[in-house]
GROMACS .gro file of C-alpha atoms in nm:
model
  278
    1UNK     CA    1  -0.986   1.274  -1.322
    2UNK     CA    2  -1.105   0.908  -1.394
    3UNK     CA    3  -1.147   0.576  -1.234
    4UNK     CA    4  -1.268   0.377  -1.532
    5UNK     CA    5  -1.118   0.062  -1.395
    6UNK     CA    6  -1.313   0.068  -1.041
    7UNK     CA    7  -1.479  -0.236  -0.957
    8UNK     CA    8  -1.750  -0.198  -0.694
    9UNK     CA    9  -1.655  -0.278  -0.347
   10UNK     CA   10  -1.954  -0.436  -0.119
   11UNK     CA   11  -1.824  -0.421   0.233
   12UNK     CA   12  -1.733  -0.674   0.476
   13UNK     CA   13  -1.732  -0.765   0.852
   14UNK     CA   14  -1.472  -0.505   0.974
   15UNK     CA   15  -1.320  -0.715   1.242
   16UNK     CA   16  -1.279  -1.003   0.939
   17UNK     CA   17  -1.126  -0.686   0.711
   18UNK     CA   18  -0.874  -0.601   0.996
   19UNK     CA   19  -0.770  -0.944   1.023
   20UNK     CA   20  -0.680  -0.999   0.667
   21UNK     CA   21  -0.532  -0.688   0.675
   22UNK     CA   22  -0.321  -0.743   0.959
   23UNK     CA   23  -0.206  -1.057   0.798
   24UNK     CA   24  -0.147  -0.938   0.464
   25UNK     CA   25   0.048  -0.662   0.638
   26UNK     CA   26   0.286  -0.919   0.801
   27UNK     CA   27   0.296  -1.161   0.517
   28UNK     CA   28   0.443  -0.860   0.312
   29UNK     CA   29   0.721  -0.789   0.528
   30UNK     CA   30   0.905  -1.091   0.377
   31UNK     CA   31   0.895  -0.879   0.059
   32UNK     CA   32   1.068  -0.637   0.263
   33UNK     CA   33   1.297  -0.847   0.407
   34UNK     CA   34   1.406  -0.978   0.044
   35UNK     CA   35   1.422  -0.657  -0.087
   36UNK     CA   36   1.667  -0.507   0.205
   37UNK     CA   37   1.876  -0.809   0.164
   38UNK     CA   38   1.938  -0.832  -0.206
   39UNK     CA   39   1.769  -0.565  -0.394
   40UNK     CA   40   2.065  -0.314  -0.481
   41UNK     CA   41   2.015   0.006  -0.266
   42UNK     CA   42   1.855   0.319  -0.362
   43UNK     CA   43   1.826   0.660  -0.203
   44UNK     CA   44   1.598   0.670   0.138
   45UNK     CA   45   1.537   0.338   0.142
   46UNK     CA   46   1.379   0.336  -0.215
   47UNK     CA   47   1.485  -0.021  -0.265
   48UNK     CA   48   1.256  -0.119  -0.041
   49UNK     CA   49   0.924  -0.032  -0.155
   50UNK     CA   50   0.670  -0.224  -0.385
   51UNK     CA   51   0.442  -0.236  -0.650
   52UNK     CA   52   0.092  -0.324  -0.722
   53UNK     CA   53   0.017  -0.556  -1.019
   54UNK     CA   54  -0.325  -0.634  -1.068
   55UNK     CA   55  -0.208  -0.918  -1.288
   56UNK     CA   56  -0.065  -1.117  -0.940
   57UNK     CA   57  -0.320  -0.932  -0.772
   58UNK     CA   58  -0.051  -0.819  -0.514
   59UNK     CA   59   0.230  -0.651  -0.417
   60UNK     CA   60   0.601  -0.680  -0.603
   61UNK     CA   61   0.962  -0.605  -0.519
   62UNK     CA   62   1.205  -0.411  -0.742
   63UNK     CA   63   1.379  -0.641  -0.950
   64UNK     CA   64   1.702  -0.844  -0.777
   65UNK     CA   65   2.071  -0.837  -0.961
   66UNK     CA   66   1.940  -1.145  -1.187
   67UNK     CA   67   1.619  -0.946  -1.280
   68UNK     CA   68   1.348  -1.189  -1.074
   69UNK     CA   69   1.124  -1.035  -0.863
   70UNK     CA   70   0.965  -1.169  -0.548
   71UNK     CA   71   0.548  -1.081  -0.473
   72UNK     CA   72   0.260  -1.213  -0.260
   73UNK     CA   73  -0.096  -1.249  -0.397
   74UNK     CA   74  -0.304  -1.084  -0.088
   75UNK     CA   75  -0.614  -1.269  -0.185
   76UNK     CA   76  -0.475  -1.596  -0.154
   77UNK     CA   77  -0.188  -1.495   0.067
   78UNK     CA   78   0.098  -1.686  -0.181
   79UNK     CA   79   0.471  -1.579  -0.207
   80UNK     CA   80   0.525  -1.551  -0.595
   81UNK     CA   81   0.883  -1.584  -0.741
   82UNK     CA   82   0.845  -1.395  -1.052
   83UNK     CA   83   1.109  -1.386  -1.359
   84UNK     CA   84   1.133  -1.288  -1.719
   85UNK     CA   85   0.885  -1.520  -1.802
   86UNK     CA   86   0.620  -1.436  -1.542
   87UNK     CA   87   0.540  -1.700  -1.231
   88UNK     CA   88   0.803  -1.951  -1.188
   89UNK     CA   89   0.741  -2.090  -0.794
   90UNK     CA   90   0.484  -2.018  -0.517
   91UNK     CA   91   0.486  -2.046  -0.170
   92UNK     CA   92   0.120  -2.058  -0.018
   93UNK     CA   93   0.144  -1.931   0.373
   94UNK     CA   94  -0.183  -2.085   0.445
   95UNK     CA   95  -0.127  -2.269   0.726
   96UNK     CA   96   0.250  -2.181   0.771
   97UNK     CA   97   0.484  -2.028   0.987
   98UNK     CA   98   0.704  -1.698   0.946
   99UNK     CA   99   1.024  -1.978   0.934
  100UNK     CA  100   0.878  -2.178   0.652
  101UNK     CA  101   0.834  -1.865   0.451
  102UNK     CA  102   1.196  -1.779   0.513
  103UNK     CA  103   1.306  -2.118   0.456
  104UNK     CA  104   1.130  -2.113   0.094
  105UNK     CA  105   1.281  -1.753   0.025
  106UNK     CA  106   1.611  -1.815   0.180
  107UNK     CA  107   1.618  -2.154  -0.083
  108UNK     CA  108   1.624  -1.928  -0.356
  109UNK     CA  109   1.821  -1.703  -0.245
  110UNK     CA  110   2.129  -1.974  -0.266
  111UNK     CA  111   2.030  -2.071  -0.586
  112UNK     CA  112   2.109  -1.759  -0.726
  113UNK     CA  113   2.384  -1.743  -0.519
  114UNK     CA  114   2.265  -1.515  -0.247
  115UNK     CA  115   2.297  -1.565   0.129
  116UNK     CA  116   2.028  -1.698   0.271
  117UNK     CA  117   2.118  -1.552   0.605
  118UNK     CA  118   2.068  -1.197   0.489
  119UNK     CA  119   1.705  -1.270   0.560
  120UNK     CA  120   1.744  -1.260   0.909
  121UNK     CA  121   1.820  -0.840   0.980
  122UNK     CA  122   1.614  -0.739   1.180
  123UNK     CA  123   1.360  -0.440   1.013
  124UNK     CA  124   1.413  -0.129   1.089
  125UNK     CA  125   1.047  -0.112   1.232
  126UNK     CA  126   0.882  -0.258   1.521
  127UNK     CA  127   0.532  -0.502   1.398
  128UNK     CA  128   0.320  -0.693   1.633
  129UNK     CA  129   0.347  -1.088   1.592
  130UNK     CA  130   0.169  -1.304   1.399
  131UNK     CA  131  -0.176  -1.409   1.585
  132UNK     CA  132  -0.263  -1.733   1.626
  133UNK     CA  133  -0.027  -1.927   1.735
  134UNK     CA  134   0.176  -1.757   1.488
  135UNK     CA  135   0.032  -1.970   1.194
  136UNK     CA  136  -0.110  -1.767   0.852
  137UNK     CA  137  -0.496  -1.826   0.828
  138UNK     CA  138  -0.559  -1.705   0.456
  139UNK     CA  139  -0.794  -2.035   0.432
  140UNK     CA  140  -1.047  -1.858   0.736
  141UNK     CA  141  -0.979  -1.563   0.578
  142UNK     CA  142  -1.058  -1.547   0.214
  143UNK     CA  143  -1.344  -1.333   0.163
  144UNK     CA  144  -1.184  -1.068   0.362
  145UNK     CA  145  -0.823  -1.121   0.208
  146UNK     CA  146  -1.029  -1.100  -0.116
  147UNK     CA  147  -1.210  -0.748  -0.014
  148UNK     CA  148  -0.885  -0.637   0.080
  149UNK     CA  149  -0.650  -0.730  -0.248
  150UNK     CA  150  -0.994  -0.495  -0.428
  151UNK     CA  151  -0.936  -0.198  -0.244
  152UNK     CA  152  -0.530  -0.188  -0.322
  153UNK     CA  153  -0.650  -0.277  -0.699
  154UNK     CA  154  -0.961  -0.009  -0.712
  155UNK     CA  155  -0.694   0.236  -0.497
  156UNK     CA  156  -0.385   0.157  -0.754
  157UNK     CA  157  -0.618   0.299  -1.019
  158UNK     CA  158  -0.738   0.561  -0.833
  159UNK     CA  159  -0.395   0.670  -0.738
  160UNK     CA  160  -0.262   0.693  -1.100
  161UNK     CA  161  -0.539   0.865  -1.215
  162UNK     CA  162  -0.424   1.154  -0.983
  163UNK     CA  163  -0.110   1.114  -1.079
  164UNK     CA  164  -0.230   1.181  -1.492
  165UNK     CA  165  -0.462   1.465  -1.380
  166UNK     CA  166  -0.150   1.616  -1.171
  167UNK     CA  167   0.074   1.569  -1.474
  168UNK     CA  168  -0.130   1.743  -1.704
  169UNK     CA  169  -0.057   2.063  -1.467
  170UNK     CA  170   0.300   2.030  -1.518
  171UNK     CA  171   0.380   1.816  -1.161
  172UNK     CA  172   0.549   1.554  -1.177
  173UNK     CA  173   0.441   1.311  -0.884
  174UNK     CA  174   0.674   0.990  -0.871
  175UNK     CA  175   0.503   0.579  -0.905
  176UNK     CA  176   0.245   0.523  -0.682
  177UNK     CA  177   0.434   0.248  -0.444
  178UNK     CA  178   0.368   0.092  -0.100
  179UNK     CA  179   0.598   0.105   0.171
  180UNK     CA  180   0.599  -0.162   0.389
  181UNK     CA  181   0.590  -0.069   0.697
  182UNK     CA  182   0.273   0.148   0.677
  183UNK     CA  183   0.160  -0.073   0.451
  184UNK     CA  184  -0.007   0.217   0.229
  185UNK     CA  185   0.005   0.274  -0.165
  186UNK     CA  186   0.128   0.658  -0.197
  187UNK     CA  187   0.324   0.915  -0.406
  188UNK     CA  188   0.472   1.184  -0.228
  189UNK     CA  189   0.508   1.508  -0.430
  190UNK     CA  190   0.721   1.793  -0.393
  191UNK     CA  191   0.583   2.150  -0.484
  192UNK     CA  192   0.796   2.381  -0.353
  193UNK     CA  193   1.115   2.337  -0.119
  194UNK     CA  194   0.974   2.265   0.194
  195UNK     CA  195   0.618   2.230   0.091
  196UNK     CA  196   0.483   1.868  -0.001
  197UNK     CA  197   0.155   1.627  -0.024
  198UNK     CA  198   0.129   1.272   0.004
  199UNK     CA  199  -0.172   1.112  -0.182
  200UNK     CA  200  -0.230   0.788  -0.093
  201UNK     CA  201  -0.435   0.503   0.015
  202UNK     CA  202  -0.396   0.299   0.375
  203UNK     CA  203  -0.634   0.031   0.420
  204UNK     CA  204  -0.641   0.050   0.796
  205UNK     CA  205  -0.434   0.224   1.102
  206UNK     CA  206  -0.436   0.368   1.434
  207UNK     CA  207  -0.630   0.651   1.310
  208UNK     CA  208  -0.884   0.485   1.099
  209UNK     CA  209  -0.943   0.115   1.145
  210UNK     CA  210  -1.043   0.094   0.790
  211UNK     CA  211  -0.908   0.139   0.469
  212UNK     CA  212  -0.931   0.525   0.355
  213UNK     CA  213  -0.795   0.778   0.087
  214UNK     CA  214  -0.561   1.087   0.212
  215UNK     CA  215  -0.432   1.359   0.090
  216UNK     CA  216  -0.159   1.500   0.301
  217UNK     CA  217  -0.053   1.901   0.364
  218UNK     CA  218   0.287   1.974   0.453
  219UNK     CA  219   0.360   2.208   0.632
  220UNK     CA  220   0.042   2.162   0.808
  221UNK     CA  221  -0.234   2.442   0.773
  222UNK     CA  222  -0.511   2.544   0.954
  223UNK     CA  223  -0.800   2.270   0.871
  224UNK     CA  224  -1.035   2.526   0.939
  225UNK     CA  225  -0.955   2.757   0.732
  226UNK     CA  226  -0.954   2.472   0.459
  227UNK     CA  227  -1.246   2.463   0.184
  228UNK     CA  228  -1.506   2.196   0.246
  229UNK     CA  229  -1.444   1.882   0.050
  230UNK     CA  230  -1.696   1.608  -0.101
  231UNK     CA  231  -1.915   1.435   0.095
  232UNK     CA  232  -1.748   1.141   0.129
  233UNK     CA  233  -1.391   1.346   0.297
  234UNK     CA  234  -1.308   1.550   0.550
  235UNK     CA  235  -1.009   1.722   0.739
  236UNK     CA  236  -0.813   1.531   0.938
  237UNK     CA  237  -0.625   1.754   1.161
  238UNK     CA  238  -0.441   1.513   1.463
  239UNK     CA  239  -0.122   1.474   1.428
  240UNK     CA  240  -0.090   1.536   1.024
  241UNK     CA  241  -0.327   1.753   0.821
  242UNK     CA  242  -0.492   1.558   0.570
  243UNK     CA  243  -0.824   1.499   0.362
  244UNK     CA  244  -0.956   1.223   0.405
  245UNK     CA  245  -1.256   0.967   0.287
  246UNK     CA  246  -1.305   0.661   0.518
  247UNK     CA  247  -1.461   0.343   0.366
  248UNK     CA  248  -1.832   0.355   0.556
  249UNK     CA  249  -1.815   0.700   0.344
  250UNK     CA  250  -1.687   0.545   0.011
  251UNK     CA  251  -1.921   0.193   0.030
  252UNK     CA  252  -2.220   0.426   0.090
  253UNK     CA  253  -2.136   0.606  -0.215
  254UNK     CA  254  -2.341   0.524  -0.549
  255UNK     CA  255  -2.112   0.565  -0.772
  256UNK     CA  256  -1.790   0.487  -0.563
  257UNK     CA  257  -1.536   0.555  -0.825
  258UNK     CA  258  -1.672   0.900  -0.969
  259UNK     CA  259  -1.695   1.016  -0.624
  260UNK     CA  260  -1.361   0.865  -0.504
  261UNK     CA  261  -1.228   1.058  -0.802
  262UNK     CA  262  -1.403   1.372  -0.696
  263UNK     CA  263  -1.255   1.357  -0.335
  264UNK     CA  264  -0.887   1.345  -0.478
  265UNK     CA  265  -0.962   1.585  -0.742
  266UNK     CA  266  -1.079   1.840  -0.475
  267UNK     CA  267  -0.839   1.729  -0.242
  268UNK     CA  268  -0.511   1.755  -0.434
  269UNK     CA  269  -0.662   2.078  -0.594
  270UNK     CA  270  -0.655   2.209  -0.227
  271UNK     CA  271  -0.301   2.100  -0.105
  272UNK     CA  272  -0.112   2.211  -0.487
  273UNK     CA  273  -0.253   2.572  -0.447
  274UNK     CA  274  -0.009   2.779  -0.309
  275UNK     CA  275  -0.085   2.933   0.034
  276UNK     CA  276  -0.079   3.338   0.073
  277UNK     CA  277   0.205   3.421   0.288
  278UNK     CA  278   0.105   3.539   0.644
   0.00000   0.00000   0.00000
């Protein structure tokens, strides 16, 4: 397992990083909102999640019934209507409200003859409100929205290399997507019926608050029975049982890539080998 398209990571204030990431977070939920309202259903919700193109640098729905495709740059925090022919309108949220954002969606929504209003359901999920006088702050934020669109990028590769190494044992594990209200890149793969792992990245939570790889085990095991993983992970076993490599582990790391790679390697190793009944 690779990571040839890495690109070093640095660090950055982690108050600054939780910020952006908090913002970024929000921002995308108008991707969700588009997506729920117009984006023709799939099973659990599978209309709803997004993709990571390192050519927006950002996040992308599944295509609409006229084939364009809605997308926010994270570094720059931009809404980016995309069609056949690649970036058509933006929508910077520097400095703007949640309304203008639906304003400029809901605009061309009824130009393709969509209802605007659609954008109003309410998600599913509960999020906390914009900060700051609800205003976006990408501007104040830019080195940290920029740290922050690297780790999704560095992760998106990451990701599919598992995916390639997990293929070439005969498992299929589905696109590596986000889902917006975690906010986290992931594949979920099924092994058995009733036995699963999620391998993913989240770039900052309740549990960690910083961006970190996992590698879930479902059902859960005993952690401590688990074999000992790569320096840079370690069991997680509250609430879910998971590997997992924090970023203080992965920035301290000298090559952060190989060693990122080594971690999921390990890791999914760990959660496809079947357990010996009790």
């Amino acid at each position: 397992m690779t990571t040839a398209s890495w690109r070093p990571l640095r660090g950055i204030d982690p108050a600054s990083l939780r910020a952006a990431r908090i913002q970024a977070h929000l921002a995308t939920q108008w991707l969700a909102r588009t997506a729920r309202a117009y984006v023709p259903v799939r099973p659990e919700d599978g209309h709803t999640n997004l993709g990571w193109e390192d050519a927006l640098g950002g996040l992308v729905t599944h295509p609409l019934p006229d084939g364009a495709r809605f997308g926010l740059c994270i570094a720059e925090l931009t809404l980016v209507l995309l069609d056949s022919s690649g970036r058509k309108d933006t929508f910077a949220l520097d400095g703007r409200r949640d309304a203008d954002a639906c304003e400029w969606l809901g605009r061309h929504a009824r130009a393709r003859g969509l209802e605007a209003q659609a954008l109003d359901a309410a998600l599913p999920y509960g999020l906390p409100a914009l900060a700051g006088g609800g205003v976006y702050m990408a501007g104040a934020l830019a080195e940290p929205l920029g740290e922050l669109a690297m780790w999704f990028s560095d992760a998106n590769g990451a990701l599919a290399a598992a995916r390639q190494w997990l293929a070439t044992r005969k498992i299929d594990a589905p696109s590596v997507r986000c889902w917006p209200h975690h906010f986290d890149l992931a594949t979920l793969v099924t092994l058995a019926p009733g036995r699963s792992t999620g391998i993913g990245f989240e770039p900052g939570d309740d549990y960690y608050d910083e961006p970190y790889f996992y590698v879930s085990l479902y059902p859960a095991p005993e952690t401590a029975a688990l074999p000992p993983l790569p320096a840079i992970g370690h069991w997680h076993a509250k609430d879910f049982a998971a590997a997992v490599a924090p970023a203080h582990r992965i920035l301290a790391a000298k090559d952060q890539g190989a060693e990122v790679a080594a971690f999921l390697q390990a890791a999914v190793a760990t959660a496809i080998t079947p357990t010996s009944p009790d």
